[in-house]
mmCIF file of C-alpha atoms in Angstrom:
data_model
loop_
_atom_site.group_PDB
_atom_site.id
_atom_site.type_symbol
_atom_site.label_atom_id
_atom_site.label_comp_id
_atom_site.label_asym_id
_atom_site.label_seq_id
_atom_site.Cartn_x
_atom_site.Cartn_y
_atom_site.Cartn_z
ATOM 1 C CA MET R 1 -128.201 3.932 0.268
ATOM 2 C CA ASN R 2 -129.692 0.946 -1.582
ATOM 3 C CA SER R 3 -128.968 -1.363 1.359
ATOM 4 C CA LEU R 4 -130.793 1.001 3.726
ATOM 5 C CA LYS R 5 -133.828 1.090 1.425
ATOM 6 C CA LEU R 6 -133.734 -2.693 1.214
ATOM 7 C CA ILE R 7 -133.731 -3.025 4.995
ATOM 8 C CA LEU R 8 -136.561 -0.545 5.475
ATOM 9 C CA SER R 9 -138.676 -2.237 2.811
ATOM 10 C CA ASP R 10 -138.297 -5.785 4.172
ATOM 11 C CA LEU R 11 -139.512 -6.484 7.718
ATOM 12 C CA ARG R 12 -137.326 -9.606 7.984
ATOM 13 C CA TYR R 13 -134.160 -7.603 7.369
ATOM 14 C CA PHE R 14 -135.320 -4.800 9.650
ATOM 15 C CA SER R 15 -136.116 -7.200 12.492
ATOM 16 C CA VAL R 16 -132.514 -8.469 12.473
ATOM 17 C CA VAL R 17 -130.839 -5.048 12.264
ATOM 18 C CA TRP R 18 -133.044 -3.855 15.122
ATOM 19 C CA VAL R 19 -130.999 -6.205 17.317
ATOM 20 C CA TYR R 20 -127.890 -4.212 16.335
ATOM 21 C CA CYS R 21 -129.675 -0.995 17.230
ATOM 22 C CA SER R 22 -130.942 -2.402 20.536
ATOM 23 C CA LEU R 23 -127.482 -3.607 21.553
ATOM 24 C CA ASN R 24 -125.977 -0.147 21.283
ATOM 25 C CA ILE R 25 -128.981 1.602 22.808
ATOM 26 C CA MET R 26 -128.013 -0.208 26.005
ATOM 27 C CA ILE R 27 -124.308 0.577 25.580
ATOM 28 C CA GLY R 28 -125.095 4.212 24.792
ATOM 29 C CA THR R 29 -127.123 4.416 27.994
ATOM 30 C CA TRP R 30 -124.407 2.743 30.069
ATOM 31 C CA VAL R 31 -121.498 4.947 28.948
ATOM 32 C CA LEU R 32 -123.293 8.116 30.051
ATOM 33 C CA TYR R 33 -123.177 6.955 33.642
ATOM 34 C CA ILE R 34 -119.533 5.825 33.789
ATOM 35 C CA PRO R 35 -118.288 9.174 35.213
ATOM 36 C CA GLN R 36 -121.106 9.144 37.786
ATOM 37 C CA LEU R 37 -120.422 5.507 38.697
ATOM 38 C CA LYS R 38 -116.729 6.273 39.048
ATOM 39 C CA GLU R 39 -117.534 9.049 41.505
ATOM 40 C CA LYS R 40 -120.188 7.026 43.385
ATOM 41 C CA LEU R 41 -117.886 4.053 44.062
ATOM 42 C CA GLU R 42 -114.825 6.299 44.505
ATOM 43 C CA LEU R 43 -112.799 4.562 41.789
ATOM 44 C CA ASP R 44 -109.658 5.843 40.085
ATOM 45 C CA ASP R 45 -108.976 5.456 36.358
ATOM 46 C CA SER R 46 -107.161 2.142 36.732
ATOM 47 C CA GLU R 47 -109.964 0.654 38.852
ATOM 48 C CA ILE R 48 -112.688 1.654 36.417
ATOM 49 C CA GLY R 49 -110.466 0.267 33.678
ATOM 50 C CA PHE R 50 -110.144 -3.081 35.476
ATOM 51 C CA ALA R 51 -113.915 -3.214 35.974
ATOM 52 C CA LEU R 52 -114.338 -2.781 32.218
ATOM 53 C CA PHE R 53 -111.773 -5.537 31.720
ATOM 54 C CA SER R 54 -114.140 -7.846 33.607
ATOM 55 C CA LEU R 55 -116.581 -7.275 30.770
ATOM 56 C CA ALA R 56 -113.837 -8.290 28.340
ATOM 57 C CA LEU R 57 -113.177 -11.461 30.312
ATOM 58 C CA GLY R 58 -116.836 -12.418 30.144
ATOM 59 C CA LEU R 59 -116.895 -11.909 26.402
ATOM 60 C CA LEU R 60 -113.671 -13.843 25.795
ATOM 61 C CA PHE R 61 -114.804 -16.634 28.108
ATOM 62 C CA PHE R 62 -118.006 -17.242 26.131
ATOM 63 C CA ILE R 63 -117.017 -16.462 22.517
ATOM 64 C CA PRO R 64 -115.561 -19.968 21.835
ATOM 65 C CA VAL R 65 -118.869 -21.479 22.998
ATOM 66 C CA VAL R 66 -121.156 -19.344 20.819
ATOM 67 C CA PRO R 67 -120.820 -21.357 17.546
ATOM 68 C CA TYR R 68 -121.927 -24.489 19.406
ATOM 69 C CA VAL R 69 -124.850 -22.646 21.003
ATOM 70 C CA THR R 70 -126.007 -21.302 17.647
ATOM 71 C CA HIS R 71 -125.754 -24.771 16.077
ATOM 72 C CA LYS R 72 -127.644 -26.322 18.963
ATOM 73 C CA ILE R 73 -130.592 -23.951 19.297
ATOM 74 C CA GLY R 74 -130.424 -22.004 16.026
ATOM 75 C CA LEU R 75 -129.152 -18.581 14.976
ATOM 76 C CA GLY R 76 -132.494 -16.865 15.363
ATOM 77 C CA LYS R 77 -133.129 -18.095 18.886
ATOM 78 C CA SER R 78 -129.540 -17.329 19.952
ATOM 79 C CA THR R 79 -129.908 -13.782 18.638
ATOM 80 C CA PHE R 80 -133.215 -13.164 20.420
ATOM 81 C CA PHE R 81 -132.197 -14.662 23.766
ATOM 82 C CA GLY R 82 -128.841 -12.902 23.503
ATOM 83 C CA ILE R 83 -130.230 -9.380 23.132
ATOM 84 C CA CYS R 84 -132.786 -9.895 25.913
ATOM 85 C CA ALA R 85 -130.193 -11.301 28.328
ATOM 86 C CA PHE R 86 -127.701 -8.558 27.417
ATOM 87 C CA SER R 87 -130.239 -5.827 28.165
ATOM 88 C CA ILE R 88 -131.379 -7.305 31.483
ATOM 89 C CA ALA R 89 -127.763 -7.890 32.583
ATOM 90 C CA PHE R 90 -127.194 -4.111 32.667
ATOM 91 C CA ILE R 91 -129.215 -3.918 35.875
ATOM 92 C CA GLY R 92 -126.153 -5.331 37.653
ATOM 93 C CA PRO R 93 -123.712 -2.415 37.172
ATOM 94 C CA PHE R 94 -126.390 0.096 38.185
ATOM 95 C CA ILE R 95 -127.143 -1.634 41.507
ATOM 96 C CA ALA R 96 -123.487 -2.398 42.297
ATOM 97 C CA THR R 97 -122.506 -1.083 45.723
ATOM 98 C CA ASN R 98 -118.803 -1.920 45.610
ATOM 99 C CA PHE R 99 -115.939 -2.573 43.223
ATOM 100 C CA MET R 100 -116.193 -6.394 43.334
ATOM 101 C CA MET R 101 -119.940 -6.377 42.623
ATOM 102 C CA LEU R 102 -119.329 -4.061 39.674
ATOM 103 C CA CYS R 103 -116.698 -6.419 38.218
ATOM 104 C CA VAL R 104 -118.931 -9.497 38.565
ATOM 105 C CA SER R 105 -121.928 -7.759 37.002
ATOM 106 C CA LEU R 106 -119.838 -6.546 34.046
ATOM 107 C CA PHE R 107 -118.499 -10.086 33.543
ATOM 108 C CA VAL R 108 -122.112 -11.250 33.101
ATOM 109 C CA VAL R 109 -122.730 -8.405 30.630
ATOM 110 C CA GLY R 110 -119.688 -9.615 28.684
ATOM 111 C CA VAL R 111 -121.016 -13.190 28.473
ATOM 112 C CA CYS R 112 -124.345 -11.952 27.109
ATOM 113 C CA SER R 113 -122.538 -9.595 24.733
ATOM 114 C CA ALA R 114 -120.590 -12.487 23.195
ATOM 115 C CA LEU R 115 -123.753 -14.453 22.472
ATOM 116 C CA THR R 116 -125.490 -11.449 20.918
ATOM 117 C CA ASP R 117 -122.531 -10.146 18.872
ATOM 118 C CA ILE R 118 -121.633 -13.428 17.204
ATOM 119 C CA SER R 119 -125.224 -14.548 16.643
ATOM 120 C CA MET R 120 -126.432 -11.337 15.006
ATOM 121 C CA ASN R 121 -123.360 -10.954 12.738
ATOM 122 C CA THR R 122 -123.573 -14.586 11.647
ATOM 123 C CA LEU R 123 -127.287 -14.138 10.981
ATOM 124 C CA ILE R 124 -126.603 -11.185 8.681
ATOM 125 C CA SER R 125 -123.785 -13.097 6.960
ATOM 126 C CA GLU R 126 -126.121 -16.018 6.255
ATOM 127 C CA ILE R 127 -128.823 -13.677 4.936
ATOM 128 C CA GLU R 128 -126.316 -11.985 2.604
ATOM 129 C CA LYS R 129 -125.254 -15.333 1.139
ATOM 130 C CA LYS R 130 -128.744 -16.804 0.829
ATOM 131 C CA ASP R 131 -130.436 -13.694 -0.570
ATOM 132 C CA GLU R 132 -127.380 -12.366 -2.479
ATOM 133 C CA VAL R 133 -127.599 -8.920 -0.869
ATOM 134 C CA ASN R 134 -125.086 -6.573 0.796
ATOM 135 C CA ILE R 135 -126.495 -5.254 4.089
ATOM 136 C CA MET R 136 -123.703 -5.894 6.628
ATOM 137 C CA SER R 137 -122.492 -2.284 6.685
ATOM 138 C CA ALA R 138 -126.030 -0.914 6.943
ATOM 139 C CA ALA R 139 -126.745 -3.368 9.770
ATOM 140 C CA HIS R 140 -123.773 -1.944 11.656
ATOM 141 C CA GLY R 141 -125.169 1.472 10.806
ATOM 142 C CA PHE R 142 -128.176 0.596 12.917
ATOM 143 C CA PHE R 143 -125.745 -0.406 15.697
ATOM 144 C CA SER R 144 -124.258 3.083 15.576
ATOM 145 C CA LEU R 145 -127.736 4.606 15.382
ATOM 146 C CA GLY R 146 -128.605 2.756 18.579
ATOM 147 C CA GLY R 147 -125.622 4.291 20.351
ATOM 148 C CA ALA R 148 -126.691 7.759 19.274
ATOM 149 C CA LEU R 149 -130.281 7.106 20.360
ATOM 150 C CA GLY R 150 -129.197 5.752 23.731
ATOM 151 C CA ALA R 151 -126.897 8.705 24.337
ATOM 152 C CA LEU R 152 -129.418 11.314 23.113
ATOM 153 C CA ILE R 153 -132.316 9.904 25.129
ATOM 154 C CA GLY R 154 -130.014 9.487 28.091
ATOM 155 C CA THR R 155 -128.731 13.060 27.929
ATOM 156 C CA LEU R 156 -132.334 14.310 28.059
ATOM 157 C CA LEU R 157 -133.332 11.957 30.878
ATOM 158 C CA ILE R 158 -130.269 12.793 32.966
ATOM 159 C CA ALA R 159 -131.378 16.419 32.987
ATOM 160 C CA LEU R 160 -134.990 15.524 33.862
ATOM 161 C CA LEU R 161 -134.628 12.398 35.976
ATOM 162 C CA ASP R 162 -131.925 11.940 38.606
ATOM 163 C CA ALA R 163 -132.474 8.173 38.860
ATOM 164 C CA PRO R 164 -129.997 6.033 36.855
ATOM 165 C CA LEU R 165 -131.656 2.718 37.790
ATOM 166 C CA TYR R 166 -135.101 3.849 36.605
ATOM 167 C CA HIS R 167 -133.467 5.121 33.425
ATOM 168 C CA VAL R 168 -131.838 1.770 32.606
ATOM 169 C CA LEU R 169 -135.024 -0.148 33.510
ATOM 170 C CA LEU R 170 -136.951 2.008 31.052
ATOM 171 C CA MET R 171 -134.433 1.250 28.301
ATOM 172 C CA ILE R 172 -134.482 -2.488 29.110
ATOM 173 C CA PHE R 173 -138.271 -2.501 28.809
ATOM 174 C CA LEU R 174 -138.051 -0.717 25.442
ATOM 175 C CA VAL R 175 -135.446 -3.121 24.041
ATOM 176 C CA VAL R 176 -137.031 -6.361 25.259
ATOM 177 C CA VAL R 177 -140.580 -5.465 24.169
ATOM 178 C CA THR R 178 -139.588 -4.240 20.700
ATOM 179 C CA ASN R 179 -137.426 -7.303 20.035
ATOM 180 C CA LEU R 180 -140.202 -9.559 21.252
ATOM 181 C CA LEU R 181 -142.526 -7.977 18.688
ATOM 182 C CA VAL R 182 -140.208 -8.344 15.683
ATOM 183 C CA SER R 183 -138.240 -11.514 16.550
ATOM 184 C CA LYS R 184 -140.737 -13.858 14.859
ATOM 185 C CA LYS R 185 -139.300 -12.762 11.505
ATOM 186 C CA TYR R 186 -135.889 -14.311 12.267
ATOM 187 C CA TYR R 187 -136.527 -16.582 15.283
ATOM 188 C CA THR R 188 -136.488 -19.874 13.338
ATOM 189 C CA MET R 189 -133.486 -19.097 11.098
ATOM 190 C CA THR R 190 -130.510 -21.480 11.226
ATOM 191 C CA GLU R 191 -126.962 -21.551 9.879
ATOM 192 C CA ASN R 192 -125.767 -23.284 6.706
ATOM 193 C CA LYS R 193 -126.231 -26.993 7.495
ATOM 194 C CA GLY R 194 -123.201 -27.953 5.439
ATOM 195 C CA PHE R 195 -120.902 -26.957 8.315
ATOM 196 C CA LYS R 196 -122.788 -28.424 11.254
ATOM 197 C CA ASN R 197 -120.825 -31.652 11.501
ATOM 198 C CA LYS R 198 -117.416 -30.090 11.079
ATOM 199 C CA SER R 199 -116.392 -29.648 14.690
ATOM 200 C CA LYS R 200 -112.690 -29.353 13.816
ATOM 201 C CA VAL R 201 -111.344 -26.961 11.216
ATOM 202 C CA PRO R 202 -107.750 -27.296 9.896
ATOM 203 C CA PHE R 203 -105.437 -24.534 11.099
ATOM 204 C CA LYS R 204 -104.568 -23.512 7.523
ATOM 205 C CA VAL R 205 -108.179 -22.421 7.019
ATOM 206 C CA TYR R 206 -107.712 -19.810 9.746
ATOM 207 C CA LYS R 207 -104.563 -18.271 8.204
ATOM 208 C CA PRO R 208 -106.386 -15.696 6.024
ATOM 209 C CA LEU R 209 -108.326 -14.595 9.102
ATOM 210 C CA PHE R 210 -105.301 -13.441 11.126
ATOM 211 C CA SER R 211 -104.779 -10.224 9.150
ATOM 212 C CA LEU R 212 -108.512 -9.492 9.326
ATOM 213 C CA ALA R 213 -108.452 -10.117 13.072
ATOM 214 C CA PHE R 214 -105.569 -7.684 13.634
ATOM 215 C CA LEU R 215 -107.340 -4.895 11.744
ATOM 216 C CA ALA R 216 -110.508 -5.635 13.713
ATOM 217 C CA LEU R 217 -108.499 -5.510 16.950
ATOM 218 C CA VAL R 218 -107.276 -1.985 16.240
ATOM 219 C CA ALA R 219 -110.553 -0.647 14.846
ATOM 220 C CA LEU R 220 -112.589 -1.971 17.762
ATOM 221 C CA SER R 221 -109.959 -0.767 20.235
ATOM 222 C CA SER R 222 -110.708 2.750 19.050
ATOM 223 C CA GLU R 223 -114.465 2.180 19.194
ATOM 224 C CA GLY R 224 -114.278 0.784 22.718
ATOM 225 C CA SER R 225 -111.983 3.536 23.941
ATOM 226 C CA ILE R 226 -114.180 6.310 22.584
ATOM 227 C CA GLU R 227 -117.376 4.758 23.940
ATOM 228 C CA GLN R 228 -115.922 4.368 27.429
ATOM 229 C CA TRP R 229 -113.582 7.373 27.734
ATOM 230 C CA SER R 230 -114.834 10.151 25.450
ATOM 231 C CA SER R 231 -117.093 11.590 28.166
ATOM 232 C CA ILE R 232 -114.284 11.622 30.722
ATOM 233 C CA TYR R 233 -111.883 13.097 28.133
ATOM 234 C CA LEU R 234 -114.229 16.021 27.491
ATOM 235 C CA ILE R 235 -114.646 16.606 31.227
ATOM 236 C CA GLU R 236 -111.047 16.214 32.411
ATOM 237 C CA ILE R 237 -108.923 17.236 29.403
ATOM 238 C CA VAL R 238 -111.110 19.557 27.329
ATOM 239 C CA GLU R 239 -112.867 20.869 30.479
ATOM 240 C CA ILE R 240 -116.264 21.115 28.819
ATOM 241 C CA SER R 241 -118.527 23.710 30.472
ATOM 242 C CA SER R 242 -121.289 21.342 31.645
ATOM 243 C CA GLN R 243 -121.113 17.703 32.704
ATOM 244 C CA ASN R 244 -124.521 17.185 31.070
ATOM 245 C CA LEU R 245 -122.775 17.788 27.723
ATOM 246 C CA ALA R 246 -120.067 15.197 28.367
ATOM 247 C CA GLY R 247 -121.771 12.692 26.071
ATOM 248 C CA LEU R 248 -121.569 15.067 23.090
ATOM 249 C CA GLY R 249 -118.399 13.485 21.713
ATOM 250 C CA PHE R 250 -119.894 10.003 21.746
ATOM 251 C CA ILE R 251 -123.152 11.268 20.229
ATOM 252 C CA VAL R 252 -121.362 12.895 17.279
ATOM 253 C CA PHE R 253 -119.115 9.830 16.938
ATOM 254 C CA SER R 254 -122.193 7.580 16.749
ATOM 255 C CA ILE R 255 -124.031 9.831 14.273
ATOM 256 C CA THR R 256 -121.147 9.987 11.776
ATOM 257 C CA MET R 257 -120.549 6.270 12.168
ATOM 258 C CA THR R 258 -124.219 5.652 11.394
ATOM 259 C CA ILE R 259 -124.072 7.797 8.250
ATOM 260 C CA GLY R 260 -120.852 6.128 7.070
ATOM 261 C CA ARG R 261 -122.258 2.644 7.532
ATOM 262 C CA PHE R 262 -125.459 3.402 5.674
ATOM 263 C CA PHE R 263 -123.356 4.368 2.645
ATOM 264 C CA GLY R 264 -120.674 1.716 3.228
ATOM 265 C CA ASP R 265 -122.210 -1.177 1.278
ATOM 266 C CA GLY R 266 -122.459 0.867 -1.919
ATOM 267 C CA ILE R 267 -118.941 2.279 -1.566
ATOM 268 C CA SER R 268 -117.559 -1.209 -0.927
ATOM 269 C CA GLU R 269 -119.086 -2.508 -4.161
ATOM 270 C CA LYS R 270 -117.436 0.318 -6.123
ATOM 271 C CA ILE R 271 -113.892 0.505 -4.672
ATOM 272 C CA GLY R 272 -113.375 -2.876 -2.996
ATOM 273 C CA SER R 273 -112.556 -4.048 0.520
ATOM 274 C CA LYS R 274 -108.917 -2.956 0.770
ATOM 275 C CA ARG R 275 -109.436 0.608 -0.424
ATOM 276 C CA ILE R 276 -112.409 1.253 1.827
ATOM 277 C CA ILE R 277 -110.450 -0.015 4.851
ATOM 278 C CA VAL R 278 -107.378 2.132 4.026
ATOM 279 C CA VAL R 279 -109.512 5.268 3.596
ATOM 280 C CA GLY R 280 -111.225 4.470 6.895
ATOM 281 C CA PHE R 281 -107.948 4.370 8.811
ATOM 282 C CA ILE R 282 -106.758 7.614 7.161
ATOM 283 C CA LEU R 283 -109.883 9.424 8.392
ATOM 284 C CA ALA R 284 -109.467 7.935 11.873
ATOM 285 C CA CYS R 285 -105.905 9.334 12.071
ATOM 286 C CA MET R 286 -107.134 12.782 11.058
ATOM 287 C CA GLY R 287 -109.868 12.617 13.681
ATOM 288 C CA TYR R 288 -107.475 11.747 16.501
ATOM 289 C CA MET R 289 -105.319 14.742 15.571
ATOM 290 C CA CYS R 290 -108.354 17.019 16.032
ATOM 291 C CA VAL R 291 -109.303 15.383 19.354
ATOM 292 C CA LEU R 292 -105.771 15.896 20.701
ATOM 293 C CA LEU R 293 -106.002 19.649 20.114
ATOM 294 C CA SER R 294 -108.216 19.611 23.257
ATOM 295 C CA GLN R 295 -110.480 22.429 22.161
ATOM 296 C CA VAL R 296 -114.197 21.769 22.591
ATOM 297 C CA VAL R 297 -115.399 22.271 19.004
ATOM 298 C CA LEU R 298 -112.345 20.678 17.366
ATOM 299 C CA SER R 299 -112.360 17.702 19.732
ATOM 300 C CA VAL R 300 -116.049 17.014 19.121
ATOM 301 C CA ILE R 301 -115.492 17.334 15.351
ATOM 302 C CA GLY R 302 -112.536 14.981 15.748
ATOM 303 C CA PHE R 303 -114.708 12.327 17.382
ATOM 304 C CA GLY R 304 -117.065 12.693 14.425
ATOM 305 C CA ILE R 305 -114.268 12.194 11.872
ATOM 306 C CA ILE R 306 -113.053 9.102 13.750
ATOM 307 C CA GLY R 307 -116.584 7.711 13.685
ATOM 308 C CA LEU R 308 -116.829 8.281 9.927
ATOM 309 C CA GLY R 309 -113.503 6.549 9.319
ATOM 310 C CA LEU R 310 -114.118 3.554 11.545
ATOM 311 C CA SER R 311 -117.687 3.129 10.313
ATOM 312 C CA VAL R 312 -116.861 1.030 7.252
ATOM 313 C CA ILE R 313 -113.982 -1.061 8.619
ATOM 314 C CA ILE R 314 -115.634 -3.617 10.908
ATOM 315 C CA PRO R 315 -118.624 -4.432 8.624
ATOM 316 C CA GLU R 316 -116.201 -4.992 5.741
ATOM 317 C CA LEU R 317 -113.965 -7.267 7.824
ATOM 318 C CA PHE R 318 -116.940 -9.317 9.009
ATOM 319 C CA ARG R 319 -118.236 -9.628 5.437
ATOM 320 C CA VAL R 320 -114.874 -10.906 4.201
ATOM 321 C CA ALA R 321 -114.555 -13.276 7.172
ATOM 322 C CA GLY R 322 -118.059 -14.670 6.657
ATOM 323 C CA ASN R 323 -117.157 -15.657 3.091
ATOM 324 C CA THR R 324 -113.955 -17.530 3.999
ATOM 325 C CA ILE R 325 -113.833 -20.887 2.211
ATOM 326 C CA GLY R 326 -113.814 -24.069 4.282
ATOM 327 C CA ILE R 327 -115.233 -22.713 7.522
ATOM 328 C CA SER R 328 -118.701 -21.800 8.744
ATOM 329 C CA ALA R 329 -119.635 -18.134 9.044
ATOM 330 C CA SER R 330 -120.195 -18.459 12.805
ATOM 331 C CA LYS R 331 -116.672 -19.812 13.372
ATOM 332 C CA SER R 332 -114.896 -17.344 11.064
ATOM 333 C CA ILE R 333 -116.797 -14.373 12.444
ATOM 334 C CA SER R 334 -116.260 -15.663 15.994
ATOM 335 C CA PHE R 335 -112.514 -15.756 15.348
ATOM 336 C CA VAL R 336 -112.253 -12.261 13.847
ATOM 337 C CA SER R 337 -114.771 -10.615 16.151
ATOM 338 C CA GLY R 338 -113.401 -12.437 19.196
ATOM 339 C CA ILE R 339 -109.957 -10.921 18.716
ATOM 340 C CA GLY R 340 -111.500 -7.633 17.661
ATOM 341 C CA PHE R 341 -113.831 -7.363 20.639
ATOM 342 C CA PHE R 342 -110.900 -8.216 22.888
ATOM 343 C CA GLY R 343 -109.488 -4.865 21.738
ATOM 344 C CA PHE R 344 -112.897 -3.215 22.158
ATOM 345 C CA LEU R 345 -112.980 -4.211 25.816
ATOM 346 C CA LEU R 346 -109.288 -4.332 26.737
ATOM 347 C CA SER R 347 -108.334 -0.942 25.274
ATOM 348 C CA PRO R 348 -110.380 1.037 27.850
ATOM 349 C CA VAL R 349 -108.501 -0.853 30.570
ATOM 350 C CA ILE R 350 -105.102 -0.014 29.080
ATOM 351 C CA LEU R 351 -106.154 3.601 28.623
ATOM 352 C CA GLY R 352 -107.056 3.719 32.312
ATOM 353 C CA TYR R 353 -103.617 2.532 33.396
ATOM 354 C CA ILE R 354 -101.822 4.885 30.975
ATOM 355 C CA SER R 355 -103.990 7.739 32.251
ATOM 356 C CA ASP R 356 -103.088 6.935 35.836
ATOM 357 C CA SER R 357 -99.367 6.892 35.087
ATOM 358 C CA SER R 358 -99.351 9.972 32.852
ATOM 359 C CA SER R 359 -102.584 11.509 31.543
ATOM 360 C CA LEU R 360 -105.682 10.679 29.540
ATOM 361 C CA LYS R 361 -104.340 12.835 26.715
ATOM 362 C CA ILE R 362 -101.297 10.569 26.436
ATOM 363 C CA SER R 363 -103.701 7.621 26.248
ATOM 364 C CA PHE R 364 -105.391 9.121 23.194
ATOM 365 C CA LEU R 365 -101.976 9.906 21.686
ATOM 366 C CA CYS R 366 -101.189 6.178 21.965
ATOM 367 C CA LEU R 367 -104.421 5.404 20.098
ATOM 368 C CA LEU R 368 -103.320 7.742 17.305
ATOM 369 C CA ALA R 369 -99.916 6.027 17.077
ATOM 370 C CA LEU R 370 -101.546 2.585 16.917
ATOM 371 C CA THR R 371 -103.956 3.740 14.211
ATOM 372 C CA VAL R 372 -101.095 5.184 12.116
ATOM 373 C CA PHE R 373 -99.215 1.875 12.397
ATOM 374 C CA THR R 374 -102.308 -0.074 11.337
ATOM 375 C CA LEU R 375 -102.838 2.261 8.398
ATOM 376 C CA VAL R 376 -99.366 1.346 7.147
ATOM 377 C CA VAL R 377 -100.105 -2.361 7.656
ATOM 378 C CA SER R 378 -103.396 -2.121 5.748
ATOM 379 C CA ILE R 379 -101.653 -0.326 2.840
ATOM 380 C CA LEU R 380 -98.927 -2.996 2.646
ATOM 381 C CA SER R 381 -101.347 -5.912 2.996
ATOM 382 C CA PRO R 382 -102.345 -7.888 -0.104
ATOM 383 C CA LYS R 383 -105.818 -7.418 -1.527
ATOM 384 C CA PHE R 384 -108.529 -9.085 0.537
ATOM 385 C CA ASN R 385 -110.440 -11.938 -1.047
#
């Protein structure tokens, strides 16, 4: 918990991790309304999956550009403008009146997501190197905390206020105003100047990043799938008693992920990168087994175990990537997170098509199989640098 204490005692650190929290507050709000949006626009699972893929396309389209944006205007400014644009972009899906409008609006959300994701992770990586601290996992803990806050607040507001657009506008106001207040602590920060003139990086420098990128792909595939489909899974497969409780799986998932990430930095220092990643995938496999039992309590507990397991994987991968020799943190993190977030956004699409052809339960069984395979790969992989 030392990293958490460090963040809470230093306003500069807290101002940066609040961006992580803000990002997932918006996502946590959005996922609550996916079942309602699906019903409103009369979409089937494959159509809602393709709409989510539009978000992935936006992210993938803009990720290669982000390092140049951060070099041009600075990491701090990119982070601030990214989180504000990302929040405001969520108005689009809530005012969409047809399938095409939904896809276009989610593409814009994806573009803004790319700018925010890469900027904030690079900013933390630079802070870790300059200040010789370990706060990456705790920063991602605040991301998970944001998801829980968004889902918890949203669950209460859904019961009290039957107005999704007003709900999202309230959350946008909260995110933009709070980030405006704290952004001055990081607004002028820039990346390591030693890499600014290196526009081309030899391919061999990227080789160590491929294994990290694959692990990130699988871990974020699970995160994306649970964020987008856990509510529908509880409604359609588990047949939870009330639709207002459909977000319970994601809430528990976010809470355990938050707890795991707050402890992750200390555990990483003691057992090393490889061991913490292997243990994470083992827990994720156990969690999927509980979810597939399709019983309310066990499934919700399962989502919590998955969250605990996945919690430490992505922060550790980003930390290792950010310290890769011969390449700037923004480019290495862009590479690993770009492939990883492709899984985060593409996996819900694939799950939609599998669900249409068979069932949503089979989709989650496929996630379990993929996680087991990745566990084996992580065990057989050499020790990370």
